[in-house]
Amino acid sequence: MATTTAEMQDLQEVNRGPDNGLATQGPSEQGGALGLTKGGSLPSLKEILAQPAVKKATPGIMIAILMVFFVASYLAMQDPVYRPIFPGMTDADRQVASEALKEGGFSPRVNRSSGQLEVDAANYHEARIYLASKGLPSEGAASGFEALSGSASITTSQFMEQANYAAAVEQELAKSIIRISSIKHARVHLALPKQSVFVRDRTPPKASVVVTRFAGRNIDRDQVNAIINLVAASIPYLNATDVVVVDSLGNLLSDETRESPLGLTSAQLAHKQRFESTYRNRIYELLGPIYGENNVRAQVDVDLDFTEVESTFETYDPNSTGEKTRSEVLSLDRTATADAEGVPGATTNQPPAESEFELDGTATAESFSNVGETVSSRTTRNYELDRIVRTVKDANGKILRVSVAVAVNRYAPGEYPQPPEGTVPEDFEGPELAEISEGDLTRINNLVRGVVNFDPERGDQVTVVATPFDPPAALEDLMPWYENALLLNAIKGIFAMTVFLLIAYILIRPVAYKLLGIPLPHEQKAAEAAAQAAIAEQLASQPVLGPDGAPLPPGAVGVNEDGLPVDANGEVVVAESEIEIAEGESLEEIRAKLKPKKSAISADLLDTANTYEDKVALIRMLVQEDSGRVANVLKGMVRQR
């Protein structure tokens, strides 16, 4: 019993946080983190680590160190980043540059996909300077107009000067062309004939351009036109039609007006193909969801009329209103002359007397007796008719005829007949798909006709055929999984993260718990057992008083009408003194004696327990019996701390 009481006192001393010796030490005894000890010497590493500030910062420092270690390990597992040293070098320069870089200790490599010579990105600029000191690449030396300054000589002929000038212009144009994003390399050839002083005898220059595109990129029509206009604007008297652009595969890119075998230009052929592609996509979108994308094949041919027809119509009097007088001119001329009379001679040849006219506009008889008269009249009338002049230009690219051919897999998907009843025959190779019927073909034909706007007057034709399709060949893996760089990098990252978590759980977690004062799970269980023992002792020292002021038996919360102590359930509580516990009785025997009498458990029963496990079991029984008192004891312990 003496040993048990001492253990309980030790537990109480441990639970009293403010009464221990460490809490009463002053700042002078603890010392600063960087101060001197009592003897005047520098503190040791152990003393520095024992400082509160250092303890609080230690978990963060350890996490930072571990993160640095993790990042360094991850970077060490990654391949170094390489950059192309000089893109566009020739194979000869690439071989010489590789040997030079190996001699300089730069460890170059050749990219398998692009074939470019690459060096580590950390040594990129040093490698370029080193190759420049070796005069590499050779094409990177003086080129273009820069080469003209070094080739000037008093003995150079005029022909060589013209040739050098043409070569310089070619190189400058090539430099300008490779600035386009999709062009990897370019060469320009100029044919510059000697011009005559007579305009009619001049020969126009010509140019040709060979371009090499980057892998995965296309040179579109706008870029080709830009190259043509760039070259044409750089050479005097050079027309854009005299510039030819060819790619590295031998395709003529500048043949904008070249006619196809069907008599169509490139633009007209592209317009025809867009029509056909539109109809074909409509058929796939309609039949694909019904029979499956892999079970339908369609081809469309559209016959277009690109003839340009311009008609002018002139219509007179469209409303049948007759002619209309636009202008009318009336002209009346009268001439009066006198007859010759008398004897010839000077005296008799006198002009006749003037005629006399009356006010009414008529002449007297005497005035016209000897006078002759000539009358002439003329009438001019201009007529105008209503007229309409109409100019009609037919649309270019009119559809003349549409021909459609559709092939459908003979077997409809998803329709599997059941195998024969009974035993499966030996020659049964599996279920067969149901064939498409004639009614299905008719429905498909009607759907296609509606898609392409079928017009029998144009001579349109739609053909639908059901035929078996060959199954698609299985795609083989181009690269094993263990050679996939992305997968390997992902595995490396997962492995590094797993190692980091294991190190954090095994090494950092215990140290962080200890420095932060957080108990580990097994330590927490031991502390709970000690707290339960302390609670039991506190409960034993705080009895419940009855109406008369006398303490009630343990476990009693009041008295009944008869004055007997009862528990929370109204059961009569028998005092522990009335229960006899023999020496060396087990826990089960004590529980059997207490259960029938509903007796409470006191702290004195701990002295009679044989083992530590029995003591812990009694404490748990005590907590289960009176949880309210246990809560009050815990509150008191918290206030004391």
XYZ file of C-alpha atoms in Angstrom:
641
model
C 0.000 0.000 0.000
C 2.871 2.358 0.678
C 4.189 1.893 -2.805
C 0.802 2.670 -4.357
C 0.350 5.863 -2.356
C 3.785 7.089 -3.434
C 2.948 6.467 -7.064
C -0.262 8.475 -6.735
C 1.647 11.351 -5.150
C 4.173 11.296 -7.981
C 1.365 11.511 -10.529
C -0.101 14.475 -8.688
C 3.273 16.209 -8.710
C 3.633 15.651 -12.421
C 0.157 17.060 -13.113
C 0.977 20.225 -11.175
C 2.678 22.175 -13.962
C 3.289 25.504 -12.195
C 4.902 23.874 -9.100
C 7.877 22.263 -10.824
C 11.349 23.608 -10.629
C 11.672 24.665 -14.252
C 8.839 27.128 -13.960
C 10.518 28.958 -11.088
C 13.793 29.620 -12.831
C 14.457 33.247 -13.577
C 15.703 34.763 -16.753
C 19.160 35.201 -15.321
C 19.535 31.477 -14.779
C 18.210 30.521 -18.210
C 20.397 32.904 -20.127
C 19.888 34.299 -23.608
C 20.197 32.349 -26.782
C 23.373 34.150 -27.686
C 24.438 35.338 -24.209
C 27.196 34.073 -21.960
C 26.852 31.461 -19.260
C 27.547 32.057 -15.594
C 31.204 31.231 -16.092
C 31.494 33.849 -18.870
C 32.120 31.330 -21.659
C 30.089 30.921 -24.832
C 27.082 28.601 -24.483
C 27.354 25.131 -25.913
C 25.245 23.829 -28.788
C 23.078 21.892 -26.363
C 22.352 25.016 -24.347
C 21.537 26.993 -27.461
C 19.118 24.324 -28.659
C 17.501 24.303 -25.209
C 16.423 27.963 -25.520
C 12.636 28.493 -26.008
C 13.056 30.613 -29.122
C 15.303 28.021 -30.709
C 12.871 25.252 -29.799
C 10.016 27.097 -31.481
C 12.036 27.758 -34.618
C 13.572 24.285 -34.859
C 10.594 22.623 -36.645
C 10.505 25.349 -39.276
C 14.257 25.127 -39.783
C 14.090 21.359 -40.169
C 11.223 21.613 -42.642
C 13.140 24.207 -44.659
C 16.250 22.012 -44.698
C 14.176 19.031 -45.783
C 12.522 21.055 -48.532
C 15.913 22.172 -49.811
C 17.059 18.557 -49.770
C 13.925 17.465 -51.612
C 14.260 20.175 -54.287
C 17.949 19.403 -54.746
C 17.194 15.697 -55.100
C 14.438 16.399 -57.616
C 16.664 18.667 -59.689
C 19.449 16.117 -59.566
C 17.133 13.499 -61.068
C 16.042 15.834 -63.884
C 17.883 15.959 -67.184
C 19.636 19.264 -67.891
C 17.956 21.696 -70.275
C 19.590 21.891 -73.713
C 19.351 24.671 -76.312
C 20.238 24.644 -80.028
C 23.620 26.295 -80.381
C 23.153 27.619 -83.956
C 19.832 26.694 -85.652
C 20.074 26.174 -89.400
C 23.709 25.067 -89.602
C 24.723 22.815 -92.439
C 25.725 19.235 -91.753
C 29.385 20.018 -92.394
C 29.391 22.928 -89.942
C 27.454 20.853 -87.419
C 30.073 18.096 -87.510
C 32.975 20.539 -87.106
C 31.166 22.408 -84.336
C 30.464 19.157 -82.471
C 34.134 18.208 -82.500
C 35.142 21.698 -81.387
C 32.660 21.691 -78.500
C 33.851 18.274 -77.332
C 37.424 19.561 -77.284
C 36.251 22.587 -75.293
C 34.503 20.374 -72.710
C 30.925 21.495 -73.429
C 29.424 17.977 -73.954
C 27.153 18.690 -76.959
C 24.386 16.383 -78.122
C 22.308 15.972 -81.286
C 18.534 16.230 -80.906
C 16.910 13.073 -82.297
C 13.762 14.803 -83.513
C 15.140 18.004 -85.048
C 18.784 17.035 -85.695
C 20.000 20.289 -84.144
C 23.274 20.502 -82.243
C 22.467 21.380 -78.627
C 24.449 22.312 -75.520
C 23.561 22.730 -71.870
C 21.541 25.912 -71.315
C 23.897 26.925 -68.490
C 26.848 27.009 -70.911
C 24.917 28.313 -73.933
C 26.545 31.722 -74.318
C 30.028 30.431 -73.497
C 29.664 27.768 -76.208
C 28.594 30.349 -78.812
C 31.578 32.551 -77.989
C 33.876 29.534 -78.168
C 32.564 28.556 -81.623
C 32.866 32.151 -82.809
C 36.537 32.093 -81.840
C 36.912 29.017 -84.056
C 35.190 30.742 -86.992
C 32.073 28.591 -86.789
C 29.641 28.379 -88.374
C 31.269 29.225 -91.654
C 28.023 30.585 -93.122
C 27.775 32.925 -90.189
C 30.820 34.841 -91.414
C 30.570 37.872 -93.643
C 27.436 37.563 -95.779
C 25.180 39.867 -97.694
C 26.283 43.444 -98.133
C 28.805 42.943 -95.317
C 30.878 40.763 -97.651
C 31.189 43.556 -100.229
C 33.366 45.674 -97.965
C 35.939 42.909 -97.625
C 36.040 41.860 -101.277
C 36.799 45.263 -102.794
C 39.957 45.290 -104.869
C 41.402 47.440 -107.614
C 41.869 44.370 -109.795
C 38.246 43.202 -109.540
C 36.521 43.172 -112.912
C 33.110 44.622 -113.576
C 31.664 41.151 -114.085
C 32.870 40.037 -110.646
C 31.493 43.180 -109.083
C 28.082 42.471 -110.600
C 28.263 38.832 -109.489
C 29.236 39.820 -105.928
C 26.439 42.369 -105.816
C 23.882 39.803 -107.003
C 25.122 37.284 -104.415
C 24.868 39.910 -101.678
C 21.299 40.748 -102.679
C 20.392 37.047 -102.686
C 21.780 36.578 -99.176
C 20.003 39.660 -97.857
C 16.706 38.494 -99.324
C 17.216 35.028 -97.819
C 17.804 36.612 -94.400
C 14.579 38.569 -94.742
C 12.557 35.539 -95.852
C 13.646 33.302 -92.953
C 12.223 35.895 -90.577
C 8.827 34.412 -91.392
C 7.852 32.123 -88.526
C 7.063 29.000 -90.576
C 10.216 29.093 -92.762
C 13.336 27.379 -91.508
C 15.727 28.043 -94.393
C 15.578 29.934 -97.678
C 17.709 30.409 -100.771
C 17.199 33.060 -103.444
C 18.444 32.902 -107.044
C 18.383 36.032 -109.192
C 18.707 36.259 -112.961
C 19.758 39.852 -113.622
C 20.484 40.373 -117.339
C 22.445 43.384 -118.485
C 19.963 46.082 -119.368
C 20.048 48.001 -122.643
C 19.660 51.729 -122.967
C 16.724 51.112 -125.322
C 13.502 50.287 -123.512
C 12.270 47.919 -126.222
C 15.439 45.854 -125.902
C 15.319 45.436 -122.120
C 15.053 41.889 -120.752
C 13.028 41.602 -117.524
C 14.843 40.012 -114.558
C 13.572 36.844 -112.937
C 13.893 35.314 -109.460
C 13.344 31.952 -107.818
C 13.075 31.167 -104.104
C 13.515 27.779 -102.421
C 12.090 27.594 -98.894
C 12.247 24.883 -96.229
C 9.519 24.900 -93.613
C 9.736 23.839 -89.995
C 8.401 20.416 -89.078
C 4.676 20.531 -88.358
C 4.129 23.942 -89.989
C 2.600 24.980 -93.300
C 3.342 27.873 -95.626
C -0.018 29.387 -96.476
C -0.992 31.388 -99.518
C -0.618 34.761 -97.798
C 2.973 33.993 -96.846
C 3.795 32.942 -100.413
C 2.339 36.197 -101.738
C 4.358 38.115 -99.166
C 7.568 36.428 -100.352
C 6.750 37.161 -103.998
C 6.053 40.835 -103.342
C 9.124 41.153 -101.114
C 11.436 39.853 -103.832
C 9.700 41.800 -106.610
C 9.947 45.063 -104.673
C 13.660 44.543 -103.985
C 14.784 44.148 -107.613
C 14.334 46.906 -110.212
C 12.089 46.081 -113.186
C 11.102 42.722 -111.593
C 7.427 41.840 -111.902
C 5.662 39.703 -109.323
C 4.656 37.267 -112.062
C 8.341 36.536 -112.730
C 9.006 35.286 -109.162
C 8.779 31.531 -108.543
C 8.558 30.020 -105.035
C 9.308 26.316 -104.530
C 9.425 24.354 -101.276
C 11.962 21.702 -100.318
C 9.612 18.939 -101.526
C 9.453 20.347 -105.049
C 5.959 21.819 -104.798
C 5.370 24.970 -106.821
C 3.856 27.366 -104.289
C 3.638 30.447 -106.483
C 1.484 28.881 -109.204
C -1.607 30.880 -108.331
C -2.988 30.962 -111.883
C -1.900 27.468 -112.850
C -4.766 25.465 -114.266
C -5.505 21.966 -113.079
C -6.120 19.066 -115.486
C -9.834 19.929 -115.220
C -9.192 23.417 -116.583
C -9.645 25.082 -113.184
C -7.369 27.523 -111.472
C -6.092 26.881 -107.975
C -8.719 29.169 -106.448
C -11.512 27.517 -108.429
C -10.313 24.041 -107.502
C -10.182 25.038 -103.821
C -13.738 26.388 -104.095
C -14.895 23.102 -105.614
C -13.190 21.088 -102.869
C -14.853 23.198 -100.174
C -18.253 22.410 -101.671
C -17.511 18.693 -101.722
C -16.096 18.709 -98.190
C -19.193 20.479 -96.870
C -21.553 17.903 -98.377
C -19.376 15.021 -97.205
C -19.285 16.307 -93.620
C -23.057 16.669 -93.623
C -23.443 13.033 -94.631
C -21.071 11.883 -91.869
C -22.856 13.999 -89.268
C -26.192 12.507 -90.280
C -25.306 8.821 -90.709
C -22.437 8.594 -88.215
C -24.558 8.565 -85.031
C -26.877 5.962 -86.573
C -24.436 3.418 -87.986
C -21.145 4.517 -86.427
C -18.376 6.716 -87.774
C -16.360 3.705 -88.955
C -19.313 2.132 -90.766
C -19.992 4.932 -93.279
C -17.860 6.154 -96.178
C -18.990 8.877 -98.591
C -17.579 10.718 -101.582
C -19.132 13.735 -103.272
C -18.393 15.248 -106.677
C -19.788 18.688 -107.451
C -19.689 19.963 -111.030
C -19.460 23.761 -110.970
C -19.741 26.222 -113.833
C -17.144 28.970 -113.487
C -18.031 30.601 -116.819
C -18.486 34.337 -116.476
C -21.414 35.544 -118.630
C -22.293 39.215 -118.881
C -25.429 40.095 -120.934
C -26.750 43.543 -121.929
C -30.436 43.974 -122.834
C -31.980 47.114 -124.443
C -35.793 47.325 -124.620
C -37.749 49.974 -126.591
C -41.260 51.014 -125.665
C -41.764 48.356 -122.963
C -45.184 49.815 -122.066
C -46.423 50.057 -125.729
C -47.242 53.754 -125.425
C -46.066 54.581 -128.963
C -43.621 57.162 -130.157
C -43.318 60.562 -128.565
C -42.221 63.788 -130.283
C -39.130 65.080 -128.645
C -38.591 68.159 -130.970
C -40.123 69.676 -134.174
C -38.685 72.350 -136.543
C -40.879 74.062 -139.285
C -39.166 76.180 -141.998
C -40.992 78.224 -144.773
C -39.017 80.205 -147.402
C -40.596 82.613 -150.023
C -38.636 84.409 -152.743
C -40.229 87.122 -155.075
C -38.426 88.342 -158.267
C -39.516 90.848 -161.042
C -39.532 89.854 -164.736
C -37.225 91.626 -167.198
C -39.074 94.440 -169.143
C -38.293 97.352 -171.462
C -35.624 98.000 -174.027
C -32.267 96.784 -173.124
C -30.053 99.570 -172.048
C -28.860 101.470 -169.059
C -31.947 103.511 -168.752
C -34.409 100.773 -168.986
C -32.529 98.361 -166.720
C -33.632 99.947 -163.533
C -34.843 97.991 -160.475
C -38.569 97.749 -160.192
C -40.479 99.752 -157.711
C -40.940 98.266 -154.247
C -44.041 96.302 -153.587
C -46.606 97.661 -151.298
C -48.213 95.401 -148.730
C -51.338 95.980 -146.848
C -51.666 95.632 -143.089
C -53.392 92.319 -143.431
C -50.240 90.883 -144.986
C -51.466 90.735 -148.620
C -50.017 92.496 -151.572
C -51.957 94.509 -154.099
C -52.466 93.272 -157.571
C -50.425 96.048 -158.963
C -47.458 95.123 -156.791
C -47.340 91.567 -158.160
C -48.206 92.170 -161.692
C -44.651 91.961 -162.864
C -43.050 90.037 -159.910
C -42.201 86.203 -159.779
C -42.478 84.265 -156.462
C -40.727 81.024 -155.162
C -42.053 79.276 -151.988
C -40.291 76.391 -150.115
C -41.242 74.780 -146.763
C -39.284 72.275 -144.588
C -40.407 70.437 -141.455
C -38.076 68.443 -139.094
C -39.586 66.292 -136.300
C -37.532 64.181 -133.755
C -39.341 61.223 -132.116
C -38.223 59.267 -128.963
C -39.227 55.802 -127.714
C -39.052 54.468 -124.069
C -35.894 52.392 -123.694
C -34.488 50.111 -120.909
C -30.839 49.024 -120.909
C -30.102 46.076 -118.545
C -26.733 44.407 -117.903
C -26.815 40.934 -116.287
C -23.718 39.070 -115.006
C -24.258 35.451 -114.038
C -22.938 34.223 -110.694
C -19.583 32.480 -110.823
C -19.486 28.869 -109.608
C -23.006 27.752 -110.379
C -23.778 24.128 -109.456
C -24.430 22.060 -112.546
C -24.655 18.581 -111.044
C -24.043 16.744 -107.754
C -22.976 13.091 -107.616
C -22.864 11.243 -104.272
C -21.634 7.726 -103.522
C -22.193 6.266 -100.036
C -20.877 2.913 -98.815
C -22.375 1.527 -95.593
C -21.130 -1.453 -93.659
C -23.370 -4.376 -94.509
C -23.777 -5.369 -90.869
C -25.634 -3.012 -88.579
C -23.908 -2.510 -85.219
C -25.348 -3.849 -81.996
C -27.693 -6.528 -83.433
C -26.470 -9.953 -82.326
C -28.695 -13.008 -82.881
C -28.836 -15.502 -80.064
C -26.836 -18.723 -80.460
C -28.845 -21.854 -81.223
C -30.536 -23.548 -78.344
C -28.902 -26.497 -76.736
C -25.251 -27.223 -77.216
C -23.195 -24.844 -79.303
C -22.038 -26.552 -82.521
C -18.338 -26.975 -83.095
C -18.320 -24.841 -86.238
C -19.978 -21.898 -84.450
C -17.513 -18.992 -84.646
C -19.535 -16.485 -82.693
C -22.611 -14.348 -83.357
C -22.981 -12.567 -86.677
C -24.275 -9.055 -87.144
C -27.611 -8.514 -88.872
C -27.391 -7.313 -92.461
C -28.803 -3.971 -93.588
C -32.075 -4.479 -95.432
C -33.256 -2.875 -98.648
C -35.564 -0.666 -96.645
C -32.586 0.672 -94.721
C -30.803 1.462 -97.977
C -33.867 3.320 -99.229
C -34.034 5.389 -96.055
C -30.316 6.186 -96.306
C -30.789 7.217 -99.933
C -33.602 9.582 -98.969
C -31.539 11.093 -96.157
C -28.581 11.716 -98.451
C -30.820 13.301 -101.081
C -32.129 15.712 -98.519
C -28.631 16.591 -97.336
C -27.236 17.460 -100.793
C -30.435 19.212 -102.002
C -31.065 16.623 -104.694
C -32.460 18.087 -107.936
C -33.358 15.579 -110.684
C -33.583 18.354 -113.289
C -29.869 19.025 -112.858
C -29.080 15.353 -113.339
C -28.029 14.740 -109.711
C -27.185 11.170 -108.780
C -27.082 9.407 -105.373
C -25.807 5.839 -104.995
C -25.945 3.901 -101.701
C -24.315 0.472 -101.434
C -24.098 -1.924 -98.475
C -20.823 -3.838 -98.400
C -18.738 -5.520 -95.680
C -15.890 -3.433 -94.255
C -12.516 -4.796 -93.241
C -11.924 -4.437 -89.491
C -9.424 -1.703 -88.673
C -5.959 -2.934 -87.877
C -4.928 -2.682 -84.255
C -2.490 0.116 -83.595
C 0.841 -1.026 -82.284
C 2.594 0.792 -79.500
C 5.188 3.017 -81.065
C 7.159 3.301 -77.840
C 7.335 1.031 -74.770
C 6.096 2.550 -71.549
C 9.515 2.333 -69.933
C 10.917 4.557 -72.706
C 8.233 7.208 -72.392
C 9.911 10.309 -70.996
C 6.689 11.783 -69.597
C 5.827 8.593 -67.728
C 9.352 8.248 -66.356
C 9.326 11.840 -65.132
C 5.987 11.240 -63.420
C 7.347 8.108 -61.713
C 10.403 10.048 -60.553
C 8.212 12.763 -59.103
C 5.980 10.259 -57.277
C 9.017 8.447 -55.900
C 10.580 11.690 -54.660
C 7.310 12.731 -53.017
C 6.982 9.343 -51.316
C 10.522 9.586 -49.937
C 9.797 13.090 -48.695
C 6.630 11.967 -46.887
C 8.394 8.987 -45.298
C 11.226 11.168 -44.033
C 8.734 13.699 -42.705
C 6.722 11.003 -40.913
C 9.658 9.056 -39.486
C 12.130 11.818 -38.624
C 10.428 15.196 -38.518
C 7.164 14.169 -36.863
C 8.658 12.897 -33.549
C 11.064 15.816 -33.295
C 8.345 18.355 -34.062
C 5.990 16.791 -31.500
C 8.701 16.888 -28.882
C 9.735 20.481 -29.561
C 6.152 21.739 -29.723
C 5.169 19.864 -26.585
C 2.623 17.641 -28.300
C 2.657 14.100 -26.866
C 2.929 11.142 -29.160
C 0.014 8.663 -29.273
C 1.624 6.134 -26.919
C 2.685 8.892 -24.548
C -0.822 10.316 -24.639
C -2.286 6.973 -23.584
C 0.084 6.799 -20.625
C -0.843 10.351 -19.654
C -4.536 9.485 -19.810
C -3.973 6.547 -17.473
C -2.106 8.775 -15.028
C -4.845 11.409 -15.228
C -7.498 8.808 -14.484
C -5.571 7.717 -11.419
C -5.321 11.326 -10.262
C -9.041 11.835 -10.859
C -9.829 8.803 -8.762
C -7.778 10.205 -5.892
C -9.479 13.579 -6.172
C -12.888 11.945 -6.135
C -11.982 9.985 -3.063
C -10.956 13.153 -1.248
C -14.190 15.011 -2.096
C -17.132 13.111 -0.533
C -20.789 14.096 -1.022
C -22.482 15.464 2.113
C -25.963 14.411 3.181
C -28.790 16.535 4.711
C -27.257 16.192 8.145
C -23.847 17.323 6.925
C -22.344 13.863 7.205
C -20.464 12.498 4.173
C -22.381 9.990 2.106
C -20.829 6.775 0.839
C -18.860 7.030 -2.428
C -21.197 7.018 -5.418
C -24.172 8.458 -3.530
C -25.690 11.715 -4.745
C -28.443 12.055 -2.125
C -30.805 10.257 0.249
C -34.272 8.785 -0.228
C -37.363 9.133 1.929
C -35.968 6.576 4.327
C -32.743 8.544 4.700
C -30.666 5.954 2.888
C -27.995 7.131 0.447
C -28.923 6.618 -3.198
C -27.081 7.117 -6.500
C -28.196 9.018 -9.611
C -30.540 6.169 -10.604
C -32.272 6.066 -7.196
C -30.573 2.852 -6.142
C -29.484 2.477 -2.534
C -25.723 2.749 -2.148
C -24.034 0.523 0.374
C -20.950 1.876 2.086
C -17.653 0.375 1.139
C -17.043 -0.585 4.747
C -19.893 -3.010 4.431
C -18.133 -4.772 1.549
C -15.425 -7.129 2.541
C -12.614 -7.618 0.053
C -10.341 -10.503 0.768
C -6.615 -10.330 0.291
C -5.611 -11.100 -3.294
C -9.078 -10.993 -4.841
C -9.175 -10.434 -8.566
C -10.913 -7.590 -10.420
C -13.756 -9.809 -11.594
C -14.466 -10.902 -7.998
C -14.557 -7.294 -6.784
C -16.893 -6.330 -9.662
C -19.165 -9.273 -8.811
C -19.482 -8.057 -5.194
C -20.162 -4.431 -6.153
C -22.668 -5.062 -8.943
C -25.545 -6.591 -6.897
C -25.386 -3.827 -4.266
C -24.861 -0.952 -6.710
C -21.927 0.113 -4.555
C -19.600 2.920 -5.487
C -15.898 2.509 -6.076
C -13.482 4.355 -3.861
C -9.800 5.083 -4.271
C -8.991 2.635 -1.448
C -9.852 -0.222 -3.755
C -6.765 0.672 -5.793
C -4.572 -0.427 -2.872
C -6.146 -3.858 -2.885
C -5.692 -4.364 -6.647
C -3.036 -6.887 -7.526
C -1.739 -5.568 -10.889
C -1.463 -2.264 -12.734
C -4.042 -3.396 -15.272
C -6.560 -3.989 -12.466
C -5.957 -0.467 -11.169
C -6.553 1.036 -14.604
C -9.747 -0.999 -14.968
C -11.015 0.246 -11.580
C -10.307 3.846 -12.593
C -12.264 3.375 -15.828
C -15.172 1.920 -13.854
C -14.994 4.914 -11.543
C -15.162 7.371 -14.453
C -18.105 5.525 -16.007
C -20.045 5.576 -12.714
C -19.751 9.282 -11.967
C -18.820 11.291 -15.054
C -20.104 14.533 -13.495
C -17.670 14.437 -10.601
C -14.858 13.551 -12.988
C -15.662 16.628 -15.075
C -15.622 18.838 -11.979
C -12.257 17.445 -10.926
C -10.796 18.108 -14.384
C -12.094 21.690 -14.305
C -10.431 22.213 -10.951
C -7.142 20.820 -12.237
C -7.277 23.128 -15.253
C -7.889 26.161 -13.047
C -4.914 25.224 -10.854
C -2.646 25.084 -13.886
